[in-house]
Amino acid sequence: MSKTIGILETGRLPDALLPRHGSYPDMFMRLLQGHGFTFQSWPVLDGDFPPGVAVCDGWLITGSRHGAYETHSWIPPLEAFIREAVSAEIPMVGICFGHQIMAQALGGKVEKFPGGWGLGASAYQIDGLGQVTVNAVHQDQVTVLPPGAKAAGSSDFCTHAAISFGPHAWSLQPHPEMDAPFLSDLLDARREVFPAQDIGAAEARLDAPLDQSSIAAMMASILSGRTTEDALRSNNLAEGV
């Protein structure tokens, strides 16, 4: 029997990208295609929340242009939802903003990074996966880990690039759902937002091979209910395998 994954939509893409790439939920459904899931999504940024943490078998929190520290009315109930789901050991994965809001909800700190933007294909060292290349689009970072959490990945630019919050909750700062065609279109759509030099550097790396499938397998294993340790073993993702 397939497991149902609830996607908590915390941001929207520029309208110009929707016809070609779809929404954040669409992109994650494509990323996790073939792993036996069905999906439901809730636009929590509109105040539309699931009726409870147990209505799905696992939860995935998307990226967003918003900051976790901003004073939007939907952020406190999202934080409460995260705490309840993690306490109940319902699997949860957060990506970019999802990574940051999970950390903040559980007692960590998120700030705008003074070093600027992480943009484009970037190399990360991720526990269990080794070195992977993933597209990044962020300026905010988790600067303080929550009590009991541990860093599970890093890069030269981002100290806490992946976080384990326990056996069933894991998050990642970069965007495994973003392929090169998407990133190219995003750079075009947001030229007034991203610094010109960062856009140029990201465009120069558009041909870099991305490790989307290995990260998708890691996400799928955790969302299926396996612990992080079991996820690595069952998917042969441990370093050296």
PDB file of C-alpha atoms in Angstrom:
ATOM      1  CA  MET A   1       0.000   0.000   0.000  1.00  0.00           C
ATOM      2  CA  SER A   2       1.443   3.358  -1.006  1.00  0.00           C
ATOM      3  CA  LYS A   3       2.175   5.994   1.601  1.00  0.00           C
ATOM      4  CA  THR A   4       0.650   9.446   1.329  1.00  0.00           C
ATOM      5  CA  ILE A   5       3.049  12.356   1.655  1.00  0.00           C
ATOM      6  CA  GLY A   6       1.653  15.750   2.571  1.00  0.00           C
ATOM      7  CA  ILE A   7       3.391  18.675   0.900  1.00  0.00           C
ATOM      8  CA  LEU A   8       3.272  21.900   2.893  1.00  0.00           C
ATOM      9  CA  GLU A   9       3.541  24.664   0.289  1.00  0.00           C
ATOM     10  CA  THR A  10       5.266  27.662   1.862  1.00  0.00           C
ATOM     11  CA  GLY A  11       6.153  29.616  -1.273  1.00  0.00           C
ATOM     12  CA  ARG A  12       5.193  30.218  -4.884  1.00  0.00           C
ATOM     13  CA  LEU A  13       7.323  30.444  -7.974  1.00  0.00           C
ATOM     14  CA  PRO A  14       7.243  33.400 -10.400  1.00  0.00           C
ATOM     15  CA  ASP A  15       4.198  33.162 -12.669  1.00  0.00           C
ATOM     16  CA  ALA A  16       6.395  33.013 -15.761  1.00  0.00           C
ATOM     17  CA  LEU A  17       7.832  29.660 -14.613  1.00  0.00           C
ATOM     18  CA  LEU A  18       4.546  27.881 -13.904  1.00  0.00           C
ATOM     19  CA  PRO A  19       3.589  26.782 -17.458  1.00  0.00           C
ATOM     20  CA  ARG A  20       6.905  25.017 -17.988  1.00  0.00           C
ATOM     21  CA  HIS A  21       7.804  23.817 -14.497  1.00  0.00           C
ATOM     22  CA  GLY A  22       4.622  23.812 -12.407  1.00  0.00           C
ATOM     23  CA  SER A  23       4.432  24.649  -8.718  1.00  0.00           C
ATOM     24  CA  TYR A  24       6.711  23.619  -5.864  1.00  0.00           C
ATOM     25  CA  PRO A  25       4.446  20.603  -5.133  1.00  0.00           C
ATOM     26  CA  ASP A  26       4.614  19.612  -8.816  1.00  0.00           C
ATOM     27  CA  MET A  27       8.422  19.724  -8.745  1.00  0.00           C
ATOM     28  CA  PHE A  28       8.657  17.557  -5.642  1.00  0.00           C
ATOM     29  CA  MET A  29       6.193  15.063  -7.053  1.00  0.00           C
ATOM     30  CA  ARG A  30       8.430  14.725 -10.116  1.00  0.00           C
ATOM     31  CA  LEU A  31      11.534  14.390  -7.946  1.00  0.00           C
ATOM     32  CA  LEU A  32       9.985  11.587  -5.884  1.00  0.00           C
ATOM     33  CA  GLN A  33       8.262   9.860  -8.799  1.00  0.00           C
ATOM     34  CA  GLY A  34       8.837   6.120  -8.772  1.00  0.00           C
ATOM     35  CA  HIS A  35       9.152   5.806  -4.998  1.00  0.00           C
ATOM     36  CA  GLY A  36       5.585   4.591  -4.518  1.00  0.00           C
ATOM     37  CA  PHE A  37       4.034   7.685  -2.941  1.00  0.00           C
ATOM     38  CA  THR A  38       0.738   9.424  -3.384  1.00  0.00           C
ATOM     39  CA  PHE A  39       0.610  13.112  -2.545  1.00  0.00           C
ATOM     40  CA  GLN A  40      -1.642  15.771  -1.082  1.00  0.00           C
ATOM     41  CA  SER A  41      -0.666  19.412  -0.783  1.00  0.00           C
ATOM     42  CA  TRP A  42      -1.741  22.310   1.399  1.00  0.00           C
ATOM     43  CA  PRO A  43      -0.862  25.970   0.652  1.00  0.00           C
ATOM     44  CA  VAL A  44      -0.016  26.802   4.247  1.00  0.00           C
ATOM     45  CA  LEU A  45       1.202  30.249   3.196  1.00  0.00           C
ATOM     46  CA  ASP A  46      -2.500  31.009   2.613  1.00  0.00           C
ATOM     47  CA  GLY A  47      -3.389  29.724   6.059  1.00  0.00           C
ATOM     48  CA  ASP A  48      -4.663  26.424   4.626  1.00  0.00           C
ATOM     49  CA  PHE A  49      -3.352  23.705   6.966  1.00  0.00           C
ATOM     50  CA  PRO A  50      -3.936  19.957   7.200  1.00  0.00           C
ATOM     51  CA  PRO A  51      -6.498  18.925   9.820  1.00  0.00           C
ATOM     52  CA  GLY A  52      -3.788  17.154  11.821  1.00  0.00           C
ATOM     53  CA  VAL A  53      -0.293  15.708  11.698  1.00  0.00           C
ATOM     54  CA  ALA A  54      -1.595  12.138  11.387  1.00  0.00           C
ATOM     55  CA  VAL A  55      -3.623  12.602   8.177  1.00  0.00           C
ATOM     56  CA  CYS A  56      -0.548  11.758   6.059  1.00  0.00           C
ATOM     57  CA  ASP A  57       2.231   9.222   6.475  1.00  0.00           C
ATOM     58  CA  GLY A  58       4.949  11.855   6.118  1.00  0.00           C
ATOM     59  CA  TRP A  59       5.445  15.559   5.496  1.00  0.00           C
ATOM     60  CA  LEU A  60       7.552  17.588   3.093  1.00  0.00           C
ATOM     61  CA  ILE A  61       8.035  21.348   3.538  1.00  0.00           C
ATOM     62  CA  THR A  62       8.917  23.342   0.405  1.00  0.00           C
ATOM     63  CA  GLY A  63      11.099  26.334  -0.270  1.00  0.00           C
ATOM     64  CA  SER A  64       9.875  29.918  -0.159  1.00  0.00           C
ATOM     65  CA  ARG A  65      10.982  33.465  -0.900  1.00  0.00           C
ATOM     66  CA  HIS A  66       9.952  34.331   2.664  1.00  0.00           C
ATOM     67  CA  GLY A  67      12.272  34.308   5.650  1.00  0.00           C
ATOM     68  CA  ALA A  68      11.529  31.967   8.538  1.00  0.00           C
ATOM     69  CA  TYR A  69      12.004  34.912  10.899  1.00  0.00           C
ATOM     70  CA  GLU A  70       9.419  37.112   9.132  1.00  0.00           C
ATOM     71  CA  THR A  71       6.175  37.952  10.929  1.00  0.00           C
ATOM     72  CA  HIS A  72       3.621  36.219   8.712  1.00  0.00           C
ATOM     73  CA  SER A  73       0.474  34.921  10.368  1.00  0.00           C
ATOM     74  CA  TRP A  74       0.989  31.400   8.984  1.00  0.00           C
ATOM     75  CA  ILE A  75       4.491  30.886  10.409  1.00  0.00           C
ATOM     76  CA  PRO A  76       3.590  30.287  14.102  1.00  0.00           C
ATOM     77  CA  PRO A  77       1.002  27.593  13.271  1.00  0.00           C
ATOM     78  CA  LEU A  78       3.475  26.000  10.868  1.00  0.00           C
ATOM     79  CA  GLU A  79       6.074  25.890  13.636  1.00  0.00           C
ATOM     80  CA  ALA A  80       3.530  24.318  15.966  1.00  0.00           C
ATOM     81  CA  PHE A  81       2.674  21.729  13.290  1.00  0.00           C
ATOM     82  CA  ILE A  82       6.373  20.889  12.890  1.00  0.00           C
ATOM     83  CA  ARG A  83       6.865  20.428  16.629  1.00  0.00           C
ATOM     84  CA  GLU A  84       3.802  18.193  16.882  1.00  0.00           C
ATOM     85  CA  ALA A  85       4.808  16.025  13.916  1.00  0.00           C
ATOM     86  CA  VAL A  86       8.396  15.608  15.122  1.00  0.00           C
ATOM     87  CA  SER A  87       7.199  14.802  18.648  1.00  0.00           C
ATOM     88  CA  ALA A  88       4.874  12.160  17.198  1.00  0.00           C
ATOM     89  CA  GLU A  89       7.765  10.755  15.105  1.00  0.00           C
ATOM     90  CA  ILE A  90       5.877  11.249  11.865  1.00  0.00           C
ATOM     91  CA  PRO A  91       8.485  11.467   9.077  1.00  0.00           C
ATOM     92  CA  MET A  92       9.303  14.989   7.940  1.00  0.00           C
ATOM     93  CA  VAL A  93      11.717  16.428   5.380  1.00  0.00           C
ATOM     94  CA  GLY A  94      12.321  20.146   4.829  1.00  0.00           C
ATOM     95  CA  ILE A  95      14.011  21.758   1.826  1.00  0.00           C
ATOM     96  CA  CYS A  96      15.528  25.281   1.838  1.00  0.00           C
ATOM     97  CA  PHE A  97      12.889  27.342   3.679  1.00  0.00           C
ATOM     98  CA  GLY A  98      11.577  24.018   4.974  1.00  0.00           C
ATOM     99  CA  HIS A  99      15.056  23.286   6.356  1.00  0.00           C
ATOM    100  CA  GLN A 100      15.174  26.676   8.019  1.00  0.00           C
ATOM    101  CA  ILE A 101      11.669  26.672   9.496  1.00  0.00           C
ATOM    102  CA  MET A 102      12.181  23.192  10.951  1.00  0.00           C
ATOM    103  CA  ALA A 103      15.342  24.399  12.666  1.00  0.00           C
ATOM    104  CA  GLN A 104      13.662  27.548  13.968  1.00  0.00           C
ATOM    105  CA  ALA A 105      10.536  25.722  15.152  1.00  0.00           C
ATOM    106  CA  LEU A 106      12.645  23.276  17.150  1.00  0.00           C
ATOM    107  CA  GLY A 107      14.759  25.922  18.867  1.00  0.00           C
ATOM    108  CA  GLY A 108      17.462  26.896  16.370  1.00  0.00           C
ATOM    109  CA  LYS A 109      18.180  30.239  14.751  1.00  0.00           C
ATOM    110  CA  VAL A 110      17.884  31.452  11.145  1.00  0.00           C
ATOM    111  CA  GLU A 111      19.530  34.636   9.871  1.00  0.00           C
ATOM    112  CA  LYS A 112      20.314  36.447   6.649  1.00  0.00           C
ATOM    113  CA  PHE A 113      23.854  35.377   5.817  1.00  0.00           C
ATOM    114  CA  PRO A 114      26.272  38.324   5.523  1.00  0.00           C
ATOM    115  CA  GLY A 115      28.275  36.390   2.927  1.00  0.00           C
ATOM    116  CA  GLY A 116      25.537  36.878   0.341  1.00  0.00           C
ATOM    117  CA  TRP A 117      23.741  34.414  -1.897  1.00  0.00           C
ATOM    118  CA  GLY A 118      24.283  30.740  -2.476  1.00  0.00           C
ATOM    119  CA  LEU A 119      23.234  30.410  -6.101  1.00  0.00           C
ATOM    120  CA  GLY A 120      23.572  27.607  -8.622  1.00  0.00           C
ATOM    121  CA  ALA A 121      25.254  24.216  -8.656  1.00  0.00           C
ATOM    122  CA  SER A 122      27.205  23.801  -5.417  1.00  0.00           C
ATOM    123  CA  ALA A 123      29.162  20.962  -3.816  1.00  0.00           C
ATOM    124  CA  TYR A 124      28.080  19.631  -0.418  1.00  0.00           C
ATOM    125  CA  GLN A 125      29.369  16.944   1.893  1.00  0.00           C
ATOM    126  CA  ILE A 126      26.263  15.154   3.154  1.00  0.00           C
ATOM    127  CA  ASP A 127      26.363  12.432   5.792  1.00  0.00           C
ATOM    128  CA  GLY A 128      25.718   9.080   4.147  1.00  0.00           C
ATOM    129  CA  LEU A 129      25.865  10.477   0.634  1.00  0.00           C
ATOM    130  CA  GLY A 130      29.404  11.806   0.492  1.00  0.00           C
ATOM    131  CA  GLN A 131      29.996  14.705  -1.884  1.00  0.00           C
ATOM    132  CA  VAL A 132      26.993  15.728  -3.938  1.00  0.00           C
ATOM    133  CA  THR A 133      26.252  18.614  -6.277  1.00  0.00           C
ATOM    134  CA  VAL A 134      22.890  20.348  -5.911  1.00  0.00           C
ATOM    135  CA  ASN A 135      21.416  23.659  -7.024  1.00  0.00           C
ATOM    136  CA  ALA A 136      21.203  26.283  -4.288  1.00  0.00           C
ATOM    137  CA  VAL A 137      19.064  29.414  -4.142  1.00  0.00           C
ATOM    138  CA  HIS A 138      19.272  31.046  -0.725  1.00  0.00           C
ATOM    139  CA  GLN A 139      20.623  33.896   1.343  1.00  0.00           C
ATOM    140  CA  ASP A 140      19.249  32.895   4.743  1.00  0.00           C
ATOM    141  CA  GLN A 141      21.006  30.158   6.704  1.00  0.00           C
ATOM    142  CA  VAL A 142      20.577  28.180   9.897  1.00  0.00           C
ATOM    143  CA  THR A 143      23.204  29.690  12.182  1.00  0.00           C
ATOM    144  CA  VAL A 144      22.370  27.881  15.449  1.00  0.00           C
ATOM    145  CA  LEU A 145      21.234  24.258  15.644  1.00  0.00           C
ATOM    146  CA  PRO A 146      18.247  23.313  17.799  1.00  0.00           C
ATOM    147  CA  PRO A 147      18.924  21.412  21.034  1.00  0.00           C
ATOM    148  CA  GLY A 148      19.535  17.750  20.265  1.00  0.00           C
ATOM    149  CA  ALA A 149      19.882  18.254  16.492  1.00  0.00           C
ATOM    150  CA  LYS A 150      23.102  17.573  14.668  1.00  0.00           C
ATOM    151  CA  ALA A 151      24.647  18.901  11.489  1.00  0.00           C
ATOM    152  CA  ALA A 152      24.380  16.245   8.790  1.00  0.00           C
ATOM    153  CA  GLY A 153      26.001  18.124   5.913  1.00  0.00           C
ATOM    154  CA  SER A 154      27.939  21.238   5.006  1.00  0.00           C
ATOM    155  CA  SER A 155      29.625  23.186   2.248  1.00  0.00           C
ATOM    156  CA  ASP A 156      32.262  25.898   2.115  1.00  0.00           C
ATOM    157  CA  PHE A 157      29.417  28.428   1.976  1.00  0.00           C
ATOM    158  CA  CYS A 158      26.871  26.828   4.313  1.00  0.00           C
ATOM    159  CA  THR A 159      27.899  25.315   7.642  1.00  0.00           C
ATOM    160  CA  HIS A 160      24.560  23.646   8.419  1.00  0.00           C
ATOM    161  CA  ALA A 161      23.555  22.449   4.956  1.00  0.00           C
ATOM    162  CA  ALA A 162      21.743  19.375   6.265  1.00  0.00           C
ATOM    163  CA  ILE A 163      20.351  18.689   9.715  1.00  0.00           C
ATOM    164  CA  SER A 164      19.146  15.564  11.475  1.00  0.00           C
ATOM    165  CA  PHE A 165      16.510  16.371  14.100  1.00  0.00           C
ATOM    166  CA  GLY A 166      16.184  12.770  15.223  1.00  0.00           C
ATOM    167  CA  PRO A 167      15.475   9.426  13.566  1.00  0.00           C
ATOM    168  CA  HIS A 168      12.530  10.614  11.441  1.00  0.00           C
ATOM    169  CA  ALA A 169      13.167  14.292  10.675  1.00  0.00           C
ATOM    170  CA  TRP A 170      15.821  15.543   8.254  1.00  0.00           C
ATOM    171  CA  SER A 171      16.324  18.719   6.264  1.00  0.00           C
ATOM    172  CA  LEU A 172      18.484  20.085   3.465  1.00  0.00           C
ATOM    173  CA  GLN A 173      19.372  23.660   2.527  1.00  0.00           C
ATOM    174  CA  PRO A 174      19.835  23.324  -1.274  1.00  0.00           C
ATOM    175  CA  HIS A 175      17.137  22.377  -3.794  1.00  0.00           C
ATOM    176  CA  PRO A 176      17.280  18.815  -5.183  1.00  0.00           C
ATOM    177  CA  GLU A 177      13.989  19.473  -7.015  1.00  0.00           C
ATOM    178  CA  MET A 178      15.590  22.192  -9.183  1.00  0.00           C
ATOM    179  CA  ASP A 179      17.195  20.982 -12.413  1.00  0.00           C
ATOM    180  CA  ALA A 180      19.304  23.074 -14.810  1.00  0.00           C
ATOM    181  CA  PRO A 181      16.431  24.213 -17.104  1.00  0.00           C
ATOM    182  CA  PHE A 182      14.476  25.394 -14.079  1.00  0.00           C
ATOM    183  CA  LEU A 183      17.429  27.248 -12.611  1.00  0.00           C
ATOM    184  CA  SER A 184      18.139  28.944 -15.938  1.00  0.00           C
ATOM    185  CA  ASP A 185      14.556  30.195 -16.111  1.00  0.00           C
ATOM    186  CA  LEU A 186      14.630  31.282 -12.457  1.00  0.00           C
ATOM    187  CA  LEU A 187      17.789  33.308 -13.004  1.00  0.00           C
ATOM    188  CA  ASP A 188      16.094  35.071 -15.907  1.00  0.00           C
ATOM    189  CA  ALA A 189      12.947  35.732 -13.881  1.00  0.00           C
ATOM    190  CA  ARG A 190      14.777  37.160 -10.884  1.00  0.00           C
ATOM    191  CA  ARG A 191      17.556  39.222 -12.397  1.00  0.00           C
ATOM    192  CA  GLU A 192      16.393  42.195 -10.364  1.00  0.00           C
ATOM    193  CA  VAL A 193      16.783  40.159  -7.127  1.00  0.00           C
ATOM    194  CA  PHE A 194      20.041  38.235  -7.508  1.00  0.00           C
ATOM    195  CA  PRO A 195      23.389  40.048  -7.774  1.00  0.00           C
ATOM    196  CA  ALA A 196      24.672  40.131 -11.355  1.00  0.00           C
ATOM    197  CA  GLN A 197      27.986  38.493 -10.461  1.00  0.00           C
ATOM    198  CA  ASP A 198      26.204  35.616  -8.728  1.00  0.00           C
ATOM    199  CA  ILE A 199      23.923  35.119 -11.726  1.00  0.00           C
ATOM    200  CA  GLY A 200      26.944  34.960 -14.019  1.00  0.00           C
ATOM    201  CA  ALA A 201      28.695  32.419 -11.825  1.00  0.00           C
ATOM    202  CA  ALA A 202      25.544  30.276 -11.583  1.00  0.00           C
ATOM    203  CA  GLU A 203      24.996  30.390 -15.351  1.00  0.00           C
ATOM    204  CA  ALA A 204      28.580  29.237 -15.877  1.00  0.00           C
ATOM    205  CA  ARG A 205      27.775  26.088 -13.846  1.00  0.00           C
ATOM    206  CA  LEU A 206      24.480  25.170 -15.504  1.00  0.00           C
ATOM    207  CA  ASP A 207      26.086  22.137 -17.182  1.00  0.00           C
ATOM    208  CA  ALA A 208      27.320  20.668 -13.887  1.00  0.00           C
ATOM    209  CA  PRO A 209      25.964  17.138 -13.259  1.00  0.00           C
ATOM    210  CA  LEU A 210      23.487  17.158 -10.370  1.00  0.00           C
ATOM    211  CA  ASP A 211      22.935  14.427  -7.790  1.00  0.00           C
ATOM    212  CA  GLN A 212      19.152  14.702  -7.704  1.00  0.00           C
ATOM    213  CA  SER A 213      18.360  10.977  -7.722  1.00  0.00           C
ATOM    214  CA  SER A 214      20.558  10.042  -4.765  1.00  0.00           C
ATOM    215  CA  ILE A 215      19.087  12.820  -2.644  1.00  0.00           C
ATOM    216  CA  ALA A 216      15.582  11.854  -3.755  1.00  0.00           C
ATOM    217  CA  ALA A 217      16.281   8.285  -2.609  1.00  0.00           C
ATOM    218  CA  MET A 218      17.425   9.563   0.780  1.00  0.00           C
ATOM    219  CA  MET A 219      14.311  11.735   1.115  1.00  0.00           C
ATOM    220  CA  ALA A 220      12.058   8.874   0.038  1.00  0.00           C
ATOM    221  CA  SER A 221      13.556   6.469   2.551  1.00  0.00           C
ATOM    222  CA  ILE A 222      13.007   8.882   5.432  1.00  0.00           C
ATOM    223  CA  LEU A 223       9.486   9.772   4.269  1.00  0.00           C
ATOM    224  CA  SER A 224       8.725   6.040   4.055  1.00  0.00           C
ATOM    225  CA  GLY A 225       9.327   5.795   7.785  1.00  0.00           C
ATOM    226  CA  ARG A 226      12.833   4.413   7.942  1.00  0.00           C
ATOM    227  CA  THR A 227      15.277   5.964  10.356  1.00  0.00           C
ATOM    228  CA  THR A 228      18.182   7.829   8.821  1.00  0.00           C
ATOM    229  CA  GLU A 229      20.495   4.911   9.587  1.00  0.00           C
ATOM    230  CA  ASP A 230      18.112   2.390   8.052  1.00  0.00           C
ATOM    231  CA  ALA A 231      17.547   4.672   5.053  1.00  0.00           C
ATOM    232  CA  LEU A 232      21.237   4.717   4.265  1.00  0.00           C
ATOM    233  CA  ARG A 233      21.605   0.967   4.661  1.00  0.00           C
ATOM    234  CA  SER A 234      18.509  -0.010   2.686  1.00  0.00           C
ATOM    235  CA  ASN A 235      19.335   2.281  -0.233  1.00  0.00           C
ATOM    236  CA  ASN A 236      23.076   1.517  -0.320  1.00  0.00           C
ATOM    237  CA  LEU A 237      23.773   5.198   0.143  1.00  0.00           C
ATOM    238  CA  ALA A 238      26.332   4.936   2.941  1.00  0.00           C
ATOM    239  CA  GLU A 239      29.732   6.382   2.134  1.00  0.00           C
ATOM    240  CA  GLY A 240      31.999   3.855   0.500  1.00  0.00           C
ATOM    241  CA  VAL A 241      29.158   1.689  -0.864  1.00  0.00           C
TER     242      VAL A 241
END
